[in-house]
mmCIF file of C-alpha atoms in Angstrom:
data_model
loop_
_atom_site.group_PDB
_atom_site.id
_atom_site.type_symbol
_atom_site.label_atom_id
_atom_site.label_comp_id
_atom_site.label_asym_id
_atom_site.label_seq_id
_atom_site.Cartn_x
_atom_site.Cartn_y
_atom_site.Cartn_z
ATOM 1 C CA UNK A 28 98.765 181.704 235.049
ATOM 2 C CA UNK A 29 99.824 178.110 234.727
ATOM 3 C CA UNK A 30 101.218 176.427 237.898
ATOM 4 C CA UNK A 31 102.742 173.608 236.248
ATOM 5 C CA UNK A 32 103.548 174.179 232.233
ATOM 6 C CA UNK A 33 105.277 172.148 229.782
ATOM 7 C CA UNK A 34 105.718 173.509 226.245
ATOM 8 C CA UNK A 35 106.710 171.665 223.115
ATOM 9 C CA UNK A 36 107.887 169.129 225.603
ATOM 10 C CA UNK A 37 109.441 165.833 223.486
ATOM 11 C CA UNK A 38 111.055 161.952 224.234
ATOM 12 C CA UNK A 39 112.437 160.086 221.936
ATOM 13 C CA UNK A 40 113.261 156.295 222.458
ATOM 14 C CA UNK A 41 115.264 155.718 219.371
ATOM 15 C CA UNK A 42 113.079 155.961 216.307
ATOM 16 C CA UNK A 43 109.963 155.802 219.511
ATOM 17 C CA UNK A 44 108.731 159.200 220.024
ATOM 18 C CA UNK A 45 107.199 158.748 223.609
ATOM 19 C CA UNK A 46 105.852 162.781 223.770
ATOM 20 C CA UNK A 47 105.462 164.500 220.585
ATOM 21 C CA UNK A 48 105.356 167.705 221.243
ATOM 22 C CA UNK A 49 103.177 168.272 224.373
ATOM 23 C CA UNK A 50 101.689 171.655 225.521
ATOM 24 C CA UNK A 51 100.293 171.198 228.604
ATOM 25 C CA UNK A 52 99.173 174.136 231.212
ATOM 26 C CA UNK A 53 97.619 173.030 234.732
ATOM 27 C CA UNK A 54 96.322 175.758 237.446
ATOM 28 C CA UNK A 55 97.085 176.127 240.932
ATOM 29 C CA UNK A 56 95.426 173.538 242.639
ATOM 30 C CA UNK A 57 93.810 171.794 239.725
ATOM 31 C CA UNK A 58 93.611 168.395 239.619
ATOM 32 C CA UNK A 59 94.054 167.233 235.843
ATOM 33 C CA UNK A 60 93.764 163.692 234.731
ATOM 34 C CA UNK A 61 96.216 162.032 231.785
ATOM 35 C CA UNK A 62 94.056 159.621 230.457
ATOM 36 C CA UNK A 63 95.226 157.375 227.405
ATOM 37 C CA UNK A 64 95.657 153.765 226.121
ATOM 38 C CA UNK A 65 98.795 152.026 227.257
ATOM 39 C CA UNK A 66 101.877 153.521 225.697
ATOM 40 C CA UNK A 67 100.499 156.463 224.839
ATOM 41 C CA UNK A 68 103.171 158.578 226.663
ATOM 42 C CA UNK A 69 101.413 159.802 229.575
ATOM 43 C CA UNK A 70 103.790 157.825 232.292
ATOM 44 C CA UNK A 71 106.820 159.305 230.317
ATOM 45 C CA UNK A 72 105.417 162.838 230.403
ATOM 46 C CA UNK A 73 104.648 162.967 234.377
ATOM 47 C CA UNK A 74 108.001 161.184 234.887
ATOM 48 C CA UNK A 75 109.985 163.980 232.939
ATOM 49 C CA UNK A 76 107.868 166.858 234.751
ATOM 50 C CA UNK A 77 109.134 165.020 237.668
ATOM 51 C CA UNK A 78 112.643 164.744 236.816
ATOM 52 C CA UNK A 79 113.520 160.991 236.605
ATOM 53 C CA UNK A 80 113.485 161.581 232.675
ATOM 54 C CA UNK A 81 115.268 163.885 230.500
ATOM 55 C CA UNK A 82 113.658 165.854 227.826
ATOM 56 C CA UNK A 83 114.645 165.380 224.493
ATOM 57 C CA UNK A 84 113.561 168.687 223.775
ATOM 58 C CA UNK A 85 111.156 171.270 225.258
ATOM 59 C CA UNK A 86 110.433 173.239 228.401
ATOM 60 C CA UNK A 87 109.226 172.119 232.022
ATOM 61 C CA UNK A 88 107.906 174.901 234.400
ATOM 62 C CA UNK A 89 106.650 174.683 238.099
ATOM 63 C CA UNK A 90 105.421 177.857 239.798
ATOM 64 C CA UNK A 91 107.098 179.993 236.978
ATOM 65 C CA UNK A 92 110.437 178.608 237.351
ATOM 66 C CA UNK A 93 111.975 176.148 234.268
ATOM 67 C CA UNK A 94 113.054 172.998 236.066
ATOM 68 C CA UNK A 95 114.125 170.860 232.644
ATOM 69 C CA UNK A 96 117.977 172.032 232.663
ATOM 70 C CA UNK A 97 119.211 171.762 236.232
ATOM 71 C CA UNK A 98 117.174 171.092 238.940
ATOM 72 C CA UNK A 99 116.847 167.861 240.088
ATOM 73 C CA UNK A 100 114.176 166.028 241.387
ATOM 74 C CA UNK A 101 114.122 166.398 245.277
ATOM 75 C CA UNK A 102 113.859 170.361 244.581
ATOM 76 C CA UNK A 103 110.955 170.093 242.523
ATOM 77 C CA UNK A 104 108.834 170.024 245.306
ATOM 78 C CA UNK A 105 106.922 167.238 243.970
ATOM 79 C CA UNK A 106 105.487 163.989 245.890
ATOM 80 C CA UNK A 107 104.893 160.922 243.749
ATOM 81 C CA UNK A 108 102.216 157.979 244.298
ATOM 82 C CA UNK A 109 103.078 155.130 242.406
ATOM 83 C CA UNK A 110 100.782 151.844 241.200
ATOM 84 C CA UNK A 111 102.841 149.633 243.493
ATOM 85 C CA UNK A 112 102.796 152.328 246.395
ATOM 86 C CA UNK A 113 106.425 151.819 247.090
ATOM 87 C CA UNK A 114 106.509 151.001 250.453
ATOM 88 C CA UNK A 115 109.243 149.568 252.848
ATOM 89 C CA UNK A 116 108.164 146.496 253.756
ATOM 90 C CA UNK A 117 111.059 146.277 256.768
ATOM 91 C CA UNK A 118 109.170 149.996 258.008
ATOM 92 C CA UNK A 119 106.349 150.164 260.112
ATOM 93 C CA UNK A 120 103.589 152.519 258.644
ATOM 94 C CA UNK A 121 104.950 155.062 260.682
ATOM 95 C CA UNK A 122 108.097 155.080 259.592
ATOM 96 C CA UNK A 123 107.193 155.110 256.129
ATOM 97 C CA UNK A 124 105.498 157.805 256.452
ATOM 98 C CA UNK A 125 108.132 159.883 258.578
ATOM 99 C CA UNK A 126 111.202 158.245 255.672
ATOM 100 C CA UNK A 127 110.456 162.018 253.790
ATOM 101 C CA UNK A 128 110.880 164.097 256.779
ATOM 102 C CA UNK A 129 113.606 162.185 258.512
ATOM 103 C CA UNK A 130 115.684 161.941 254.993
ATOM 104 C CA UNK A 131 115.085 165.816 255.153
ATOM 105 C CA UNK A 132 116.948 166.087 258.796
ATOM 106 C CA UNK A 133 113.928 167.634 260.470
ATOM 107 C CA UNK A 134 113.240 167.470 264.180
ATOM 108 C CA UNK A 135 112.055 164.345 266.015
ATOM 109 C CA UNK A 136 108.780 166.526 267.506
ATOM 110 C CA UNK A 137 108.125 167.693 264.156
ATOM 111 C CA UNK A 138 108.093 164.695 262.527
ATOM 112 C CA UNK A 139 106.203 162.701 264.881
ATOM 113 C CA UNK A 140 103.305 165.898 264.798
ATOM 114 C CA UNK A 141 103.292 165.969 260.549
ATOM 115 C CA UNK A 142 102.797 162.065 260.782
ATOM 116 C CA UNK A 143 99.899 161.881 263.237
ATOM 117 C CA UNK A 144 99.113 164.735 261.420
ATOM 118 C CA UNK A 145 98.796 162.853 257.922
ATOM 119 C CA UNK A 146 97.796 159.736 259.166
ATOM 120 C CA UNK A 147 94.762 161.227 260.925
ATOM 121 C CA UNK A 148 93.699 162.893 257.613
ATOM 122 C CA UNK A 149 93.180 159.340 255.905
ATOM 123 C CA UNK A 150 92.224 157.632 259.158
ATOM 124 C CA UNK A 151 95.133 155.307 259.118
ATOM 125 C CA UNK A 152 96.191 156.339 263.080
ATOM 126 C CA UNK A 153 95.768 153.296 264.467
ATOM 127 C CA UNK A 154 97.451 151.341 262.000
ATOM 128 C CA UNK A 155 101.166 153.359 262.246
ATOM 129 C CA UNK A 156 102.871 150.266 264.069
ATOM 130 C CA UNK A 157 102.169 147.775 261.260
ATOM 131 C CA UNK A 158 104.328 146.941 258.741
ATOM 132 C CA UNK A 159 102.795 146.659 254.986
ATOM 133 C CA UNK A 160 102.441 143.216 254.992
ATOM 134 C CA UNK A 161 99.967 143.209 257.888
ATOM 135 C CA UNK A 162 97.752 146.659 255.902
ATOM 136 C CA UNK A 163 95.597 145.808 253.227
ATOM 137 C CA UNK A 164 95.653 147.231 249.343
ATOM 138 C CA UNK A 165 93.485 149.847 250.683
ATOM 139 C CA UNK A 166 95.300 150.605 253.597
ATOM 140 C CA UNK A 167 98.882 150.586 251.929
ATOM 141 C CA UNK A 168 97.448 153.063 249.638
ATOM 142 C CA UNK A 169 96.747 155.316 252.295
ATOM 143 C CA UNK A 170 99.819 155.095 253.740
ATOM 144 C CA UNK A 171 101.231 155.916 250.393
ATOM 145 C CA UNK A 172 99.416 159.109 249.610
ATOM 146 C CA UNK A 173 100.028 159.785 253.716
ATOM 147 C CA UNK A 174 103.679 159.629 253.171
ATOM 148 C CA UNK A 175 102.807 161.716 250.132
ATOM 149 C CA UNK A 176 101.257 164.309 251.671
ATOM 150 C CA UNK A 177 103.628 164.535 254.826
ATOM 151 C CA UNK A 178 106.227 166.885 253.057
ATOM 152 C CA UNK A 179 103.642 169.505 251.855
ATOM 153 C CA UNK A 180 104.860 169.606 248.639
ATOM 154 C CA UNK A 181 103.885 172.145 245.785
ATOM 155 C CA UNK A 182 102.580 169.498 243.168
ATOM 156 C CA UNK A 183 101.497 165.990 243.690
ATOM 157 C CA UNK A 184 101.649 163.211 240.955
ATOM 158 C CA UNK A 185 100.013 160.629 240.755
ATOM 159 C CA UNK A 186 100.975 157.087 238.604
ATOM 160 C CA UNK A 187 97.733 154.993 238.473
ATOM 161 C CA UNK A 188 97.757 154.463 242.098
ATOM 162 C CA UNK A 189 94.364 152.955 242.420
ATOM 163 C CA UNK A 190 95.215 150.340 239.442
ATOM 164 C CA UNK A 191 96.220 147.227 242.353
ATOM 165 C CA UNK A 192 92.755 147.551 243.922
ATOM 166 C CA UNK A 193 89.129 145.558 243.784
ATOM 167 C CA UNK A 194 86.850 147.547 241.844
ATOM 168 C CA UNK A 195 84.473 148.408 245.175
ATOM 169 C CA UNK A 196 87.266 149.493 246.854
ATOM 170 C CA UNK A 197 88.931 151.466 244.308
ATOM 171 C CA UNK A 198 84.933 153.752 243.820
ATOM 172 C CA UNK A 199 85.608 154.450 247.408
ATOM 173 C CA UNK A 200 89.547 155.437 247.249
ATOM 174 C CA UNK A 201 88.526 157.378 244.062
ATOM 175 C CA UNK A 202 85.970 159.634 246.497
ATOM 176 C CA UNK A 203 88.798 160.073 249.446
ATOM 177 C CA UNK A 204 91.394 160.953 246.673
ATOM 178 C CA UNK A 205 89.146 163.890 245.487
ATOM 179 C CA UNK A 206 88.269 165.113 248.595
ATOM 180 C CA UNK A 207 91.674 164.988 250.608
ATOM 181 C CA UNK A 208 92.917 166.845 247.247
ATOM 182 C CA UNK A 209 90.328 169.311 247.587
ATOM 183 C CA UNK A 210 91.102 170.010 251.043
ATOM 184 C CA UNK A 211 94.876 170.405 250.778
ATOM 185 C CA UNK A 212 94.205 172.457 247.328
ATOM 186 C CA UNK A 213 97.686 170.713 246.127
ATOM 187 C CA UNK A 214 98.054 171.173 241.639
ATOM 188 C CA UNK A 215 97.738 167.812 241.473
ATOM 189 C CA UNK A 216 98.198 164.987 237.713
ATOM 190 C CA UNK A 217 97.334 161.716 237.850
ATOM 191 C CA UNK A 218 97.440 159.415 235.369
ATOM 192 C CA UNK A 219 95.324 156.229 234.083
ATOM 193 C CA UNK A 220 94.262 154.694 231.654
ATOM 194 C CA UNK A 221 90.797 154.206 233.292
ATOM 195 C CA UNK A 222 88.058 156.444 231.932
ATOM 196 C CA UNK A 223 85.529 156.264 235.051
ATOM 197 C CA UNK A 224 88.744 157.400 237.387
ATOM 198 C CA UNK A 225 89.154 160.341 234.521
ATOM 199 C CA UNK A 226 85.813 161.280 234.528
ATOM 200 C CA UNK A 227 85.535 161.009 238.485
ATOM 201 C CA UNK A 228 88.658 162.762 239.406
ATOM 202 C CA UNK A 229 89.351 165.025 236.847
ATOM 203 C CA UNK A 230 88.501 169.108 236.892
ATOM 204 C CA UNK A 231 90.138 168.211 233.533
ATOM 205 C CA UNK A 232 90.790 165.478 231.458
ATOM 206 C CA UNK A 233 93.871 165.290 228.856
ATOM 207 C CA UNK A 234 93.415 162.814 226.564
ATOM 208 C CA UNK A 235 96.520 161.447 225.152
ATOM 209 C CA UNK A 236 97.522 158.927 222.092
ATOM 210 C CA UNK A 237 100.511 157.939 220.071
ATOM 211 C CA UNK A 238 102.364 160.700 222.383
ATOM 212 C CA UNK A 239 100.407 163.827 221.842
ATOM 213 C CA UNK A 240 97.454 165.597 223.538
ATOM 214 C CA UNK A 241 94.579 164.877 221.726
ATOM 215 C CA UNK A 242 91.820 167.224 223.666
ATOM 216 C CA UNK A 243 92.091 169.276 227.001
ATOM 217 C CA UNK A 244 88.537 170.281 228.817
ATOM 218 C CA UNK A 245 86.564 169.289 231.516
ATOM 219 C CA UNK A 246 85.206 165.629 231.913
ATOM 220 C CA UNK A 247 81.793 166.942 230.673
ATOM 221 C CA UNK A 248 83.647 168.489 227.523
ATOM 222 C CA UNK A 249 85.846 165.958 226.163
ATOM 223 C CA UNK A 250 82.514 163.409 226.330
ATOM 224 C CA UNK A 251 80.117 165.589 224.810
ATOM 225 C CA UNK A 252 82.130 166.822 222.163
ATOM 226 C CA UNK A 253 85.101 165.263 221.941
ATOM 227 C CA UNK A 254 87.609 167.012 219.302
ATOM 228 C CA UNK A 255 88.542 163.318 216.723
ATOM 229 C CA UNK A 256 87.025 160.297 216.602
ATOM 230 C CA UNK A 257 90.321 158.979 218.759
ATOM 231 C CA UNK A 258 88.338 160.960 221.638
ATOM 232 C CA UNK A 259 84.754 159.468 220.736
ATOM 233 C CA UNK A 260 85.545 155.689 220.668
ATOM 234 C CA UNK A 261 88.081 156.287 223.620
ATOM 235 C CA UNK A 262 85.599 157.618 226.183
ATOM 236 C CA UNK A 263 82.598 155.662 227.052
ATOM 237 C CA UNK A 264 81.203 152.934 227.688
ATOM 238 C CA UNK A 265 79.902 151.079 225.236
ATOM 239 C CA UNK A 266 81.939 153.729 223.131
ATOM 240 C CA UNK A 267 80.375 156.548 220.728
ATOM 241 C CA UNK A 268 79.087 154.934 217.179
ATOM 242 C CA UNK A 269 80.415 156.164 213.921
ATOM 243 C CA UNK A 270 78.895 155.431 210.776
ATOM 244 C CA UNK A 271 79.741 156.817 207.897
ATOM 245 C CA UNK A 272 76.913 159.010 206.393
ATOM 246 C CA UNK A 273 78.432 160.688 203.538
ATOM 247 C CA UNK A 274 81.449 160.711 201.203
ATOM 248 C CA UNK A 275 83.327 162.992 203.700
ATOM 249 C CA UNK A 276 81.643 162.523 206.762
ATOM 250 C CA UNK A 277 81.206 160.315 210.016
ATOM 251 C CA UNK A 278 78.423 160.727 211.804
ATOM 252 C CA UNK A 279 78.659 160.176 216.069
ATOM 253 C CA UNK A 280 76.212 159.446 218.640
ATOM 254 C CA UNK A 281 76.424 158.394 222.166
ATOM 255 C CA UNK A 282 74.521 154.600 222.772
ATOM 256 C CA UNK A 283 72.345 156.311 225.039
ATOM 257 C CA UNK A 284 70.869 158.721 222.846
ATOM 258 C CA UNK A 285 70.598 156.173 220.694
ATOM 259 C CA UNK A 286 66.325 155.277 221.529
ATOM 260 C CA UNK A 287 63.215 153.777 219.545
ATOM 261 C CA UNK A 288 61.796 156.181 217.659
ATOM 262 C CA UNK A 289 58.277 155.309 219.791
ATOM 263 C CA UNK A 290 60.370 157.552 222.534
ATOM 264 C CA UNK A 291 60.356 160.821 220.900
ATOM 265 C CA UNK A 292 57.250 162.541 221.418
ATOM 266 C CA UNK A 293 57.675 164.231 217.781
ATOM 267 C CA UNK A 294 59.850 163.769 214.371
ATOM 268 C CA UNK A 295 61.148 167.327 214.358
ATOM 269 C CA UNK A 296 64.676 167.374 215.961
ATOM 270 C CA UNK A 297 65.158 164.167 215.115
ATOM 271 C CA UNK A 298 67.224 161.435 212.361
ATOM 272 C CA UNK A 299 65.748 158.682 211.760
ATOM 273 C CA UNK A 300 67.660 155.000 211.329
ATOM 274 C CA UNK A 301 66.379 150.892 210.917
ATOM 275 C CA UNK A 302 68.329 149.090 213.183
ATOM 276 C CA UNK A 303 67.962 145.019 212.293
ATOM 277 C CA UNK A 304 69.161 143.724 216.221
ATOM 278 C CA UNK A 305 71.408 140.999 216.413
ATOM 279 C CA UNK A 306 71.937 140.721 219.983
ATOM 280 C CA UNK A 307 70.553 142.167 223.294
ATOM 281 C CA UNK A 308 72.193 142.440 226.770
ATOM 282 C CA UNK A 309 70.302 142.697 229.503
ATOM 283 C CA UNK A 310 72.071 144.359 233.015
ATOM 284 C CA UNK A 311 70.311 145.242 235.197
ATOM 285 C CA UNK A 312 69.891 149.413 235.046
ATOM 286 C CA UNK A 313 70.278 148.832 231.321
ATOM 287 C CA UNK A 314 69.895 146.933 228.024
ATOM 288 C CA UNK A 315 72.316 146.876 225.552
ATOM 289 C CA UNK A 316 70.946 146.450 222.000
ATOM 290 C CA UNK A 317 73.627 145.207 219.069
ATOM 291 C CA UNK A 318 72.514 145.694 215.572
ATOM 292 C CA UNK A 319 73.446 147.088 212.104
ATOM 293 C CA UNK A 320 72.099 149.916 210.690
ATOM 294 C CA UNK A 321 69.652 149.684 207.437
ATOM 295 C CA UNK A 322 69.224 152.643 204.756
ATOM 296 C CA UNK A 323 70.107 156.205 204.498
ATOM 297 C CA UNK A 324 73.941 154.948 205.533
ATOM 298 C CA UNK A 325 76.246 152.519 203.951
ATOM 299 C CA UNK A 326 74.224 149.151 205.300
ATOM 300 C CA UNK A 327 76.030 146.922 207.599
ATOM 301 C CA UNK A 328 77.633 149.476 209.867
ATOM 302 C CA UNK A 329 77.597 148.206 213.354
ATOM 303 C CA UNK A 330 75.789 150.734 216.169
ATOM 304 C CA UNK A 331 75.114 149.672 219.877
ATOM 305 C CA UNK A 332 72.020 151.233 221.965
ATOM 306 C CA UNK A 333 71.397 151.647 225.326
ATOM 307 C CA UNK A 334 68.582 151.562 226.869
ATOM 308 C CA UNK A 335 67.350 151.984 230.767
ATOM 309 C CA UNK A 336 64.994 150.123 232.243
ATOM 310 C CA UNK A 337 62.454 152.609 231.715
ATOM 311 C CA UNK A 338 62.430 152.155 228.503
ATOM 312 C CA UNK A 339 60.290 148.858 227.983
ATOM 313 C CA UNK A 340 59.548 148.319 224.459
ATOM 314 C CA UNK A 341 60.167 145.072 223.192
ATOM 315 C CA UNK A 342 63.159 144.654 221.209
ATOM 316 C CA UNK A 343 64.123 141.194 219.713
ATOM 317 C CA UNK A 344 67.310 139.662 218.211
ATOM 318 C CA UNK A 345 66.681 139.240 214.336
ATOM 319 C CA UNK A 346 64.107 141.879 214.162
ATOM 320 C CA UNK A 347 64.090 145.538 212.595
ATOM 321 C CA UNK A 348 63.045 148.322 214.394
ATOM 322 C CA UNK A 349 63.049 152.457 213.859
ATOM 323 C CA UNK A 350 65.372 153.940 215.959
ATOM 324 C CA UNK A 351 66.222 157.691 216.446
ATOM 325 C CA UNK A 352 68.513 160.106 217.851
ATOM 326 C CA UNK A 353 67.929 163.717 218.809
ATOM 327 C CA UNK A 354 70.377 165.883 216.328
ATOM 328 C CA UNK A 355 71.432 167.914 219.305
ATOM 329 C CA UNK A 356 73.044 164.545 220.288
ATOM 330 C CA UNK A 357 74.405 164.086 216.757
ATOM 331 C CA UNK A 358 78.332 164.951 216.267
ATOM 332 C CA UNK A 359 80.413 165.145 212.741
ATOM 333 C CA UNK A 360 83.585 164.419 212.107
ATOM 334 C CA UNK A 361 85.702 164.869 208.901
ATOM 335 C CA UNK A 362 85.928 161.519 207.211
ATOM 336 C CA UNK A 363 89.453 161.823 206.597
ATOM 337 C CA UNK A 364 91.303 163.441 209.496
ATOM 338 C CA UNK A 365 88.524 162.297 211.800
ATOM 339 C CA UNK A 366 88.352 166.212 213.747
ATOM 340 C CA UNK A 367 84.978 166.989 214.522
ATOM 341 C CA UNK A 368 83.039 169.375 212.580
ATOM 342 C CA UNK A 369 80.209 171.030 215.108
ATOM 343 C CA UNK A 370 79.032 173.656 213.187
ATOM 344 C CA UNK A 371 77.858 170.989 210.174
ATOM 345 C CA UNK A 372 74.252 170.316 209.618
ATOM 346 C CA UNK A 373 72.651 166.886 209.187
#
């Protein structure tokens, strides 16, 4: 049974349809991941299943009870984490953390035990008597999710709250936000619009655009066999090619299982391509190789490859090689509504 369930669930700015009709069930203690470009509704759907917007039309249900008509947010039982972590910056740490407990009338004892209490949990103890100003982006984010986590609250969501940090910093947050989530078990949505957090986080992704869910699964799922080409192109990096291969339909494959033919210790199981290279990357763990595809497609369609290190033949810009991919690795999609087609044959 779904924890946390919105059906047909719709907001209209104007002429704007924010959420188009969104169906979306998450478990007890999931953790599921909005992911989508930058207006593609995902803010305005956790802020409605919050309560700080109304529905235009649909249903909102947490724990089997419909919250969309009359309950407001503070009896949701839901704790938000914003980008800009929200802090006071007149509080010390401590008492931003307590603001939940103390706005709820609760005892003096039993607040100061739930914020030692949190603040122990993300190591943040000794830091209670600063104010945000002296705390780091690192730091302020833990007292966020601290202050978060002090009211024990049935859902948690979560508004791109990694977003404001350095990019080492934010691979270690990432970790400590799975694992405190794990240990609390808390039904938890977060949003971005960062794929790696999506694909690090998630149990599942939901992959959103132009205000509808385009695919639902696990990280693992969505990337190997994602359900449009919106999916393919939108997850990865470099993204999945398309190239058109016949009248009515696209043909996908990941970079990476996109290899010299020299690789493959046979032809059978795989389709063959020429590949004329037009520029090579090299970084590090990996080459990427640019080029344009030559014969049995529509000539000039552009296809990246990429290539670990242990891969060492020579590839130079200008030159043609034979390329390969295994058709396990090979998706289809339907040239005109771009769904994929999995049970086609190559």
């Amino acid at each position: 049974m779904a924890y946390v369930e919105t059906r047909n669930l719709q907001k209209y700015f104007g002429d704007v349809r924010a959420v188009d009709g969104v169906d979306l069930a998450v478990a007890e203690g999931e953790l599921i991941v909005l992911l989508g470009p930058s207006g593609c509704g995902k803010t305005t759907l956790m802020r409605m299943i919050a309560g700080l917007e109304q529905p235009t039309a649909g249903e909102i249900y947490i724990a089997g009870e419909r919250v969309d008509e009359d309950i407001p947010p503070r009896a949701r039982g839901i704790a938000m984490v914003f980008q800009s972590y929200a802090l006071y910056p007149h509080k010390t740490a401590y008492d931003n953390i307590a603001f939940p407990l103390e706005a709820l009338r609760r005892a003096r004892s039993f607040i100061r035990d739930a914020v030692q209490k949190a603040a122990g949990m993300f190591g943040i103890g000794h830091l209670l008597g600063r104010r945000p100003r002296q705390l780091s982006g690192g730091e302020r984010q833990r007292v966020a999710l601290a202050r978060a986590v002090v009211r024990s609250p049935r859902v948690f969501l979560f508004d791109e709250p990694l977003s404001n940090l350095d990019a080492k910093l934010r691979a270690v947050a990432r970790f400590e936000l799975k694992q405190f989530q794990r240990q609390l078990g808390t039904t938890t949505i977060y949003v971005t619009h960062d794929q790696v957090e999506a694909m690090g986080l998630g149990d599942r992704i939901a992959v959103m655009d132009r205000g509808k869910v385009r695919q639902v699964g696990s990280p693992q799922e969505v990337y190997e066999n994602p359900a449009d080409t919106f999916v393919a192109t939108f997850l990865g990096s470099p993204p999945m090619n398309l190239v058109e291969w016949s009248g009515d339909t696209i043909l996908g494959f990941r970079p990476e299982n996109f290899l010299p033919k020299a690789v493959f210790a046979t032809d059978d199981g795989v389709v063959s391509f020429r590949l004329r290279v037009r520029e090579v990357e090299h970084l590090g763990a990996s080459r990427l190789v640019y080029g344009m595809l030559e014969e049995r497609v529509r000539t000039d369609q552009p296809v990246i490859a990429d290539l670990p290190v242990t891969i060492r033949t020579p590839i130079a810009e200008g030159e043609v090689y034979d390329f390969a991919v295994a058709r396990r690795a090979l998706r289809h999609f339907d040239a005109r509504t771009g769904l994929g087609q999995y049970d086609g044959a190559t």
